[in-house]
């Protein structure tokens, strides 16, 4: 009798646990569905703002998403530097004048994980600006990337950027590293270089499907 009672108790408790789990799953699913559209709208707004920040001083712009596949040589370089190219946007003025590209570029080797940024490149290959969308680096060190690194890329026409710890030389392709945050600096520079290379490949007639 005692064993039978124990079995009934266990089955009852298992049933209660199953019901709670099922209910929790249904509630979470409902919450996910209710918030999916607001989250999508918020994400699109954040991307639009990042694109605008990567192409400053041009007024209100239109950004058209393109399907782009890096060429084999560029793809190999991106892989070597742990960089992945995401969505590419064609930037145009409101009256339809083509201004350049904004490239989503992700470094997989930040100190705290991935770093997602957007690189704006105009028709002559000049980096108009860089906007960091997602970063989770060390507060006071790597998290200073938007303040310390981002301004150094703007309005510069170079093939590739390199970072230095001894002070950037004027007129060179150097950027000053964040003190005590070499890993973050390298990740950001590699991501910017990846975005710049992708934009230049497109400007030179790279493969794109609109």
Coordinates of N, CA, C and O in Angstrom, one line a residue, residues 109-114 136-138 184:
X109 N 35.5 38.4 -33.1 CA 36.6 38.3 -32.1 C 36.8 39.5 -31.2 O 37.9 39.9 -30.9
X110 N 35.6 40.1 -30.8 CA 35.7 41.1 -29.8 C 36.1 40.5 -28.4 O 36.0 39.3 -28.3
X111 N 36.5 41.3 -27.5 CA 36.9 40.7 -26.2 C 35.7 40.1 -25.5 O 35.8 39.1 -24.8
X112 N 34.5 40.8 -25.7 CA 33.3 40.3 -25.1 C 32.4 39.6 -26.0 O 31.2 39.3 -25.6
X113 N 32.8 39.3 -27.2 CA 31.9 38.6 -28.2 C 31.9 39.3 -29.5 O 32.9 39.9 -29.9
X114 N 30.8 39.2 -30.2 CA 30.8 39.9 -31.5 C 30.5 41.4 -31.4 O 30.0 41.9 -30.5
X136 N 29.6 44.5 -26.7 CA 29.5 44.1 -25.3 C 30.9 44.0 -24.7 O 31.3 42.9 -24.2
X137 N 31.7 45.0 -24.8 CA 33.1 44.9 -24.3 C 33.2 45.4 -22.9 O 32.2 45.7 -22.2
X138 N 34.4 45.4 -22.4 CA 34.7 45.8 -21.0 C 34.4 47.3 -20.8 O 34.9 48.2 -21.5
X184 N 39.8 44.6 -28.6 CA 38.6 45.3 -29.1 C 39.0 46.2 -30.3 O 38.3 46.2 -31.3

